[in-house]
Amino acid sequence: MFSAPPQLSRRRTGLVFAAALTLLAAGGVLEAPRSAAVSAPAVSPDSVQVGQPVADAPPAPPAPQQQGCGTSGFNAEVTQNGSTWTARNGGTIVYTGNSLLSAMQAAVNSLTPGRTYKERVVVRGSGSMSAGSRLSLPSYTSLEVCGTINVTGSGSGDQAVVYARNVTDIEVPYLRVTGSPLYGIFIRNATNVILGQIDMRLSSGLGIRIDNHGDRSVRTRNVRIDYAYIQGAGNHGVETYGVDGLTIGTVVARNVAYSGLQLNDTINATIGTVDANGAGTGTGYAAFRMANRNGRIGNSYPVNIRVGQVIARGGGRGIFCVSESGGAVIDRIDIADTGNNAILIENCYNVTIAAQSGTVSGGGEIRVAARSEFPPSSNITLQNLTVINNTVRESPCGGANNVARNLNLVNSRLIWCS
């Protein structure tokens, strides 16, 4: 289990000093402070204009609702009467007692053994479970929780409110979690996974983790997340590792300790919206982060990661691509007041930022960078951006086909290698 660092409170001067040390370590050149004038661009003058700030970010989308929960029929049902939970399959009671977790597991275990089609469990009511326990889903199972599960205490390992490993065809249409889980949802080595309306308001832990680390030679495949609202996690909001075929509608992250959405070694992904406020405060994590050869297919980086929009306010970074990742196009961005880089592209390849439009206001500089252990960033395109009170920098030089074009600089400057 990952442990979250303590939340740090830094003065702006401390951030500027840290940014300067980072730049020097990478072999960059420190520049004088920004002035009201736009510096001379290192690309065609026609591609850089002075403009006006654009509107603030749109309001956050509402948290997921449960109005449709439990209306699609079920094979087993868990109901609550005061402190007593009862699990039934048809007319048979399979559990009665004071444990929500035992009732849910009994309902799941009562489904048809060896089935090759989905059967459904519906949970009606709200209750608690320990962070040192988990509900395990077998293949061909759908779980709807029409209520809230509050997680208490502590635990270790891969305990989760919902846990599944070496499975196929599982579904969680509705789930609402509060408290302190190690993981809200943990899925390992699976195929055909659907997560519907997920709402987590946490005090610790990681929201949703989907990976292939039971057998890393076989990717987890065909994963869909419709809507995830993750607040207060002590780690990432949503994280994938070793996934092939990922579709996400919306991830909303609020004050999570690490990234809002983190993709590792994930290919063939389509993301609608990442909307993060306060993600990774005091860290190098980001509203949206790609790492560990994310987007790499074989030895190349064809476009296979597509993101509709990234919205970031405060926190650490806005967008961060690192460690030989790439093959990504982000259509629209809206980033403001990040404590670290608004955008950092470090040893990444074939990445387009703001294919359609974007705004970056304040925060740390926009930078295309490289560490010496990997080939330099190449085929990076920054375009169609309004940049306010910031710097767009390529440092160190050496990458091929890196382009900055159609930039609208407002009290900002461009420092580019070619």
Coordinates of C-alpha atoms in Angstrom, one line a residue:
M1 CA 0.0 0.0 0.0
F2 CA 1.3 3.4 -0.8
S3 CA 1.6 6.0 2.0
A4 CA 0.7 9.5 1.4
P5 CA 3.1 12.2 2.3
P6 CA 2.1 14.9 4.9
Q7 CA 0.3 17.8 3.3
L8 CA 2.8 20.6 3.0
S9 CA 2.1 24.3 3.3
R10 CA 4.5 26.4 1.2
R11 CA 4.9 30.0 0.7
R12 CA 5.0 31.2 -2.9
T13 CA 8.6 32.3 -2.4
G14 CA 9.5 28.7 -1.4
L15 CA 7.9 27.4 -4.6
V16 CA 9.9 29.8 -6.7
F17 CA 13.1 28.8 -5.0
A18 CA 12.4 25.1 -5.5
A19 CA 11.6 25.7 -9.1
A20 CA 14.9 27.5 -9.6
L21 CA 16.8 24.6 -8.0
T22 CA 15.0 22.1 -10.3
L23 CA 15.8 24.1 -13.3
L24 CA 19.5 24.4 -12.4
A25 CA 19.7 20.6 -11.8
A26 CA 18.4 20.0 -15.2
G27 CA 21.0 22.2 -16.8
G28 CA 18.6 25.1 -17.6
V29 CA 19.3 28.8 -17.5
L30 CA 17.6 31.0 -15.0
E31 CA 15.8 34.0 -16.4
A32 CA 14.9 37.4 -15.1
P33 CA 11.5 37.8 -13.5
R34 CA 8.6 38.3 -15.9
S35 CA 7.6 41.8 -16.9
A36 CA 4.5 43.1 -18.4
A37 CA 6.0 42.8 -21.9
V38 CA 5.9 39.6 -23.9
S39 CA 9.4 38.4 -24.7
A40 CA 10.5 37.9 -28.2
P41 CA 9.4 34.5 -29.3
A42 CA 11.7 31.8 -30.6
V43 CA 9.2 30.7 -33.2
S44 CA 7.4 32.6 -36.0
P45 CA 6.1 36.0 -34.7
D46 CA 2.8 35.2 -36.4
S47 CA 2.3 32.3 -34.0
V48 CA 2.5 34.4 -30.8
Q49 CA 0.0 37.1 -30.0
V50 CA -0.8 39.3 -27.0
G51 CA -4.4 38.7 -25.8
Q52 CA -6.8 38.9 -23.0
P53 CA -7.5 36.5 -20.2
V54 CA -10.3 34.1 -20.8
A55 CA -13.2 33.1 -18.5
D56 CA -12.8 31.1 -15.3
A57 CA -13.2 27.4 -15.3
P58 CA -16.7 26.0 -15.6
P59 CA -18.3 24.9 -12.3
A60 CA -17.6 21.4 -11.1
P61 CA -20.0 18.8 -12.2
P62 CA -22.4 17.4 -9.5
A63 CA -21.4 14.3 -7.6
P64 CA -22.9 11.1 -8.8
Q65 CA -26.5 10.3 -7.8
Q66 CA -28.2 7.1 -6.8
Q67 CA -31.8 7.6 -8.1
G68 CA -31.6 4.6 -10.4
C69 CA -30.0 2.3 -7.9
G70 CA -31.6 -1.1 -7.4
T71 CA -34.3 -0.6 -10.1
S72 CA -32.9 -3.1 -12.6
G73 CA -33.8 -6.3 -10.8
F74 CA -31.6 -8.6 -8.8
N75 CA -30.7 -12.2 -7.9
A76 CA -29.8 -11.5 -4.3
E77 CA -30.7 -8.6 -2.0
V78 CA -29.3 -7.2 1.2
T79 CA -31.7 -5.2 3.4
Q80 CA -31.3 -3.2 6.6
N81 CA -33.6 -3.1 9.6
G82 CA -32.0 -1.0 12.3
S83 CA -28.7 -2.6 13.1
T84 CA -29.7 -5.9 11.5
W85 CA -28.7 -6.9 8.0
T86 CA -30.4 -9.7 6.1
A87 CA -29.3 -11.2 2.8
R88 CA -31.7 -13.2 0.7
N89 CA -31.5 -15.1 -2.6
G90 CA -35.0 -15.6 -3.8
G91 CA -37.0 -16.8 -0.8
T92 CA -33.9 -18.1 1.1
I93 CA -32.2 -16.1 3.8
V94 CA -28.5 -16.7 3.5
Y95 CA -27.4 -14.3 6.3
T96 CA -28.9 -12.3 9.2
G97 CA -26.9 -10.4 11.7
N98 CA -25.2 -7.1 12.5
S99 CA -22.4 -7.2 9.9
L100 CA -23.0 -5.3 6.6
L101 CA -19.9 -6.9 5.1
S102 CA -21.0 -10.4 6.1
A103 CA -24.4 -9.8 4.6
M104 CA -22.9 -8.5 1.3
Q105 CA -20.5 -11.4 1.0
A106 CA -23.2 -14.0 1.8
A107 CA -25.4 -12.5 -0.9
V108 CA -22.5 -12.6 -3.4
N109 CA -21.6 -16.2 -2.5
S110 CA -25.3 -17.3 -2.9
L111 CA -25.2 -16.6 -6.6
T112 CA -25.1 -19.5 -9.1
P113 CA -21.7 -21.3 -8.9
G114 CA -19.7 -21.5 -12.1
R115 CA -21.9 -19.1 -14.0
T116 CA -21.0 -17.6 -17.3
Y117 CA -23.5 -14.8 -17.2
K118 CA -23.8 -11.8 -14.8
E119 CA -26.0 -12.1 -11.7
R120 CA -26.8 -9.0 -9.6
V121 CA -26.7 -8.2 -5.9
V122 CA -28.4 -5.1 -4.6
V123 CA -27.6 -3.6 -1.2
R124 CA -30.3 -1.3 0.4
G125 CA -29.1 0.7 3.4
S126 CA -26.0 2.3 4.9
G127 CA -23.5 0.9 7.3
S128 CA -19.9 0.4 8.2
M129 CA -17.0 -2.0 7.6
S130 CA -13.4 -2.3 8.8
A131 CA -10.5 -1.0 6.7
G132 CA -8.9 -4.3 7.5
S133 CA -11.5 -6.3 5.5
R134 CA -12.9 -6.5 2.0
L135 CA -15.8 -7.6 -0.1
S136 CA -14.6 -10.0 -2.8
L137 CA -16.4 -10.2 -6.2
P138 CA -16.1 -13.3 -8.4
S139 CA -16.6 -13.3 -12.1
Y140 CA -19.9 -12.5 -13.7
T141 CA -21.1 -10.4 -10.7
S142 CA -22.8 -7.0 -10.5
L143 CA -22.9 -5.2 -7.2
E144 CA -25.2 -2.1 -6.6
V145 CA -24.9 -0.4 -3.2
C146 CA -27.9 1.9 -2.6
G147 CA -26.6 3.7 0.4
T148 CA -23.2 4.6 1.9
I149 CA -20.5 2.3 3.2
N150 CA -18.4 4.0 5.9
V151 CA -14.9 2.5 6.5
T152 CA -13.4 2.7 9.9
G153 CA -10.2 1.7 11.6
S154 CA -7.0 0.7 9.9
G155 CA -5.6 -2.2 7.9
S156 CA -2.7 -3.3 5.6
G157 CA -2.2 -4.9 2.2
D158 CA -4.8 -4.8 -0.5
Q159 CA -7.9 -4.6 1.5
A160 CA -10.7 -2.7 -0.2
V161 CA -14.4 -2.0 0.0
V162 CA -14.7 -3.8 -3.3
Y163 CA -12.0 -6.2 -4.3
A164 CA -11.7 -8.4 -7.4
R165 CA -8.8 -10.5 -8.7
N166 CA -8.4 -12.8 -11.7
V167 CA -12.0 -12.2 -12.7
T168 CA -14.0 -11.4 -15.8
D169 CA -17.3 -9.5 -16.3
I170 CA -17.8 -7.6 -13.1
E171 CA -19.8 -4.5 -12.6
V172 CA -20.4 -1.9 -9.8
P173 CA -23.1 0.4 -11.1
Y174 CA -23.4 2.4 -7.9
L175 CA -21.1 2.8 -4.9
R176 CA -20.7 5.5 -2.2
V177 CA -17.9 5.2 0.3
T178 CA -16.8 7.4 3.2
G179 CA -14.1 7.1 5.8
S180 CA -10.6 5.5 5.7
P181 CA -10.3 2.6 3.4
L182 CA -6.9 1.4 2.1
Y183 CA -8.6 1.2 -1.3
G184 CA -12.1 2.1 -2.2
I185 CA -12.1 -0.2 -5.2
F186 CA -9.1 -2.6 -6.0
I187 CA -9.2 -4.7 -9.2
R188 CA -6.3 -6.8 -10.3
N189 CA -5.9 -8.9 -13.5
A190 CA -9.4 -8.6 -14.8
T191 CA -11.3 -8.3 -18.1
N192 CA -14.6 -6.6 -18.9
V193 CA -14.9 -4.2 -15.9
I194 CA -17.6 -1.6 -15.6
L195 CA -17.7 1.0 -12.8
G196 CA -20.8 3.3 -13.0
Q197 CA -21.5 6.1 -10.6
I198 CA -18.8 6.1 -7.9
D199 CA -18.7 8.6 -5.1
M200 CA -15.9 8.5 -2.5
R201 CA -15.5 11.1 0.3
L202 CA -12.5 9.8 2.2
S203 CA -10.0 10.7 4.9
S204 CA -7.2 8.4 3.6
G205 CA -6.4 5.7 1.1
L206 CA -6.6 5.4 -2.7
G207 CA -9.9 5.8 -4.4
I208 CA -9.8 3.4 -7.4
R209 CA -6.9 1.2 -8.4
I210 CA -7.0 -1.1 -11.4
D211 CA -3.9 -3.0 -12.3
N212 CA -2.3 -6.3 -13.6
H213 CA 0.3 -6.9 -10.9
G214 CA -0.8 -10.4 -10.1
D215 CA 0.6 -11.4 -13.5
R216 CA 2.2 -8.5 -15.3
S217 CA 2.6 -10.5 -18.5
V218 CA -1.1 -10.3 -19.1
R219 CA -2.8 -6.9 -19.2
T220 CA -6.1 -6.1 -17.5
R221 CA -8.5 -5.4 -20.4
N222 CA -11.6 -3.6 -21.3
V223 CA -12.2 -1.3 -18.3
R224 CA -14.9 1.4 -18.2
I225 CA -15.5 4.0 -15.5
D226 CA -18.5 6.2 -16.2
Y227 CA -18.2 8.8 -13.4
A228 CA -15.9 8.9 -10.3
Y229 CA -16.0 11.6 -7.7
I230 CA -13.0 11.2 -5.3
Q231 CA -12.5 13.6 -2.4
G232 CA -9.9 13.5 0.4
A233 CA -8.0 10.4 -0.7
G234 CA -4.5 10.1 0.8
N235 CA -3.1 8.8 -2.5
H236 CA -4.4 9.0 -6.1
G237 CA -8.0 9.5 -6.9
V238 CA -8.1 7.0 -9.8
E239 CA -5.0 4.9 -10.8
T240 CA -4.5 2.3 -13.5
Y241 CA -1.4 0.2 -14.2
G242 CA -1.0 -2.3 -17.0
V243 CA -4.4 -1.8 -18.6
D244 CA -5.3 -2.2 -22.3
G245 CA -8.6 -0.7 -23.3
L246 CA -9.7 2.0 -20.8
T247 CA -12.8 4.3 -21.2
I248 CA -13.5 7.0 -18.6
G249 CA -16.3 9.5 -18.8
T250 CA -15.4 11.9 -15.9
V251 CA -13.0 11.9 -13.0
V252 CA -13.6 14.7 -10.4
A253 CA -10.9 14.9 -7.8
R254 CA -11.0 17.2 -4.8
N255 CA -8.1 17.6 -2.4
V256 CA -6.5 14.2 -3.1
A257 CA -2.9 13.8 -1.9
Y258 CA -1.5 12.6 -5.2
S259 CA -2.9 12.7 -8.8
G260 CA -6.5 13.1 -9.7
L261 CA -6.1 10.5 -12.5
Q262 CA -2.9 8.6 -12.8
L263 CA -2.3 6.3 -15.8
N264 CA 0.7 3.9 -15.7
D265 CA 1.6 1.6 -18.6
T266 CA -1.9 1.9 -19.9
I267 CA -2.7 1.8 -23.6
N268 CA -5.7 2.5 -25.8
A269 CA -7.4 4.9 -23.4
T270 CA -10.2 7.4 -24.0
I271 CA -10.9 9.9 -21.3
G272 CA -13.7 12.5 -21.3
T273 CA -12.9 14.9 -18.5
V274 CA -10.4 15.2 -15.6
D275 CA -11.5 17.9 -13.2
A276 CA -9.2 18.4 -10.2
N277 CA -9.0 20.9 -7.5
G278 CA -6.2 20.7 -4.9
A279 CA -4.7 17.4 -6.4
G280 CA -1.2 16.7 -5.2
T281 CA -0.7 19.9 -3.1
G282 CA 2.9 20.3 -2.1
T283 CA 4.0 17.4 -4.4
G284 CA 5.0 16.8 -8.1
Y285 CA 1.8 14.9 -8.8
A286 CA -0.8 16.3 -11.1
A287 CA -4.4 16.6 -11.9
F288 CA -3.6 14.3 -14.8
R289 CA -0.4 12.3 -14.8
M290 CA 1.0 9.7 -17.2
A291 CA 4.0 7.6 -16.2
N292 CA 5.9 4.3 -16.6
R293 CA 5.7 4.1 -20.4
N294 CA 2.1 5.0 -20.5
G295 CA 0.9 5.0 -24.1
R296 CA 3.9 3.0 -25.4
I297 CA 2.9 0.2 -27.7
G298 CA 5.8 -2.1 -28.5
N299 CA 8.7 0.4 -29.0
S300 CA 6.7 3.3 -30.5
Y301 CA 4.1 5.9 -29.5
P302 CA 1.2 6.0 -31.9
V303 CA -1.7 8.2 -30.6
N304 CA -3.7 5.9 -28.4
I305 CA -4.4 8.1 -25.3
R306 CA -7.1 10.6 -26.0
V307 CA -8.3 13.1 -23.4
G308 CA -11.2 15.5 -24.0
Q309 CA -10.3 18.1 -21.3
V310 CA -8.2 18.6 -18.2
I311 CA -9.3 21.2 -15.7
A312 CA -6.9 21.9 -12.8
R313 CA -7.0 24.4 -10.0
G314 CA -4.3 24.7 -7.3
G315 CA -2.6 21.5 -6.1
G316 CA 0.7 20.3 -7.5
R317 CA 0.9 20.1 -11.3
G318 CA -1.8 20.4 -13.8
I319 CA -0.6 17.9 -16.4
F320 CA 2.5 15.7 -16.0
C321 CA 3.9 13.2 -18.5
V322 CA 7.0 11.4 -17.4
S323 CA 9.2 8.3 -17.7
E324 CA 9.0 7.4 -21.4
S325 CA 5.2 7.9 -21.8
G326 CA 3.4 9.5 -24.7
G327 CA 1.1 8.7 -27.6
A328 CA -1.3 11.2 -26.2
V329 CA -3.6 14.0 -27.4
I330 CA -5.3 16.3 -24.9
D331 CA -7.9 18.4 -26.7
R332 CA -8.7 21.2 -24.2
I333 CA -7.0 22.4 -21.0
D334 CA -7.9 24.9 -18.3
I335 CA -5.2 25.2 -15.7
A336 CA -4.7 27.9 -13.1
D337 CA -2.7 28.6 -9.9
T338 CA -0.9 25.3 -9.6
G339 CA 1.8 25.1 -7.0
N340 CA 4.2 23.3 -9.2
N341 CA 4.5 23.2 -13.0
A342 CA 1.2 24.0 -14.8
I343 CA 2.4 21.4 -17.4
L344 CA 5.6 19.3 -17.3
I345 CA 6.5 17.0 -20.3
E346 CA 9.6 15.1 -19.2
N347 CA 11.0 12.3 -21.4
C348 CA 7.8 11.8 -23.3
Y349 CA 7.1 11.3 -27.0
N350 CA 4.4 12.2 -29.4
V351 CA 2.2 14.3 -27.1
T352 CA -0.1 17.1 -28.2
I353 CA -1.4 19.6 -25.6
A354 CA -4.4 21.7 -26.4
A355 CA -5.2 20.2 -29.8
Q356 CA -8.3 22.4 -29.8
S357 CA -7.9 25.1 -27.2
G358 CA -6.6 25.9 -23.8
T359 CA -5.7 28.4 -21.1
V360 CA -3.0 28.3 -18.5
S361 CA -3.0 31.1 -15.8
G362 CA -0.3 31.5 -13.3
G363 CA 1.2 28.6 -11.4
G364 CA 4.6 27.0 -12.2
E365 CA 6.0 27.2 -15.7
I366 CA 5.0 25.2 -18.7
R367 CA 8.1 23.1 -19.5
V368 CA 9.3 20.4 -21.9
A369 CA 12.1 18.8 -20.1
A370 CA 14.3 15.6 -19.9
R371 CA 16.3 13.6 -17.5
S372 CA 19.6 12.1 -18.6
E373 CA 18.6 8.4 -18.1
F374 CA 16.0 8.5 -21.0
P375 CA 16.0 9.9 -24.5
P376 CA 15.0 13.6 -24.6
S377 CA 11.3 14.5 -25.2
S378 CA 10.4 14.6 -28.9
N379 CA 7.5 15.2 -31.1
I380 CA 5.9 17.4 -28.5
T381 CA 3.3 20.0 -29.6
L382 CA 2.0 22.9 -27.5
Q383 CA -0.5 24.9 -29.4
N384 CA -3.7 26.9 -29.3
L385 CA -2.9 28.2 -25.8
T386 CA -3.6 31.4 -24.0
V387 CA -0.8 31.7 -21.4
I388 CA -1.2 34.2 -18.6
N389 CA 1.5 35.2 -16.1
N390 CA 3.7 32.3 -16.9
T391 CA 6.6 31.0 -19.0
V392 CA 6.7 28.4 -21.7
R393 CA 10.1 26.8 -21.7
E394 CA 12.0 24.0 -23.5
S395 CA 15.0 23.0 -21.4
P396 CA 17.3 21.2 -22.0
C397 CA 17.4 21.3 -25.7
G398 CA 18.0 18.2 -27.8
G399 CA 14.6 16.8 -28.6
A400 CA 13.4 16.5 -32.2
N401 CA 10.3 18.0 -33.7
N402 CA 9.1 19.9 -30.6
V403 CA 6.8 22.7 -31.6
A404 CA 5.2 25.7 -29.8
R405 CA 2.7 27.4 -32.0
N406 CA -0.4 29.6 -31.9
L407 CA 0.4 30.8 -28.4
N408 CA -1.4 33.9 -27.0
L409 CA 1.0 35.2 -24.4
V410 CA -0.4 37.6 -21.7
N411 CA 2.4 38.9 -19.5
S412 CA 4.2 35.7 -20.4
R413 CA 7.2 34.6 -22.4
L414 CA 8.4 31.8 -24.7
I415 CA 11.9 30.3 -24.3
W416 CA 12.2 27.6 -27.0
C417 CA 15.1 25.8 -28.5
S418 CA 14.2 26.0 -32.2

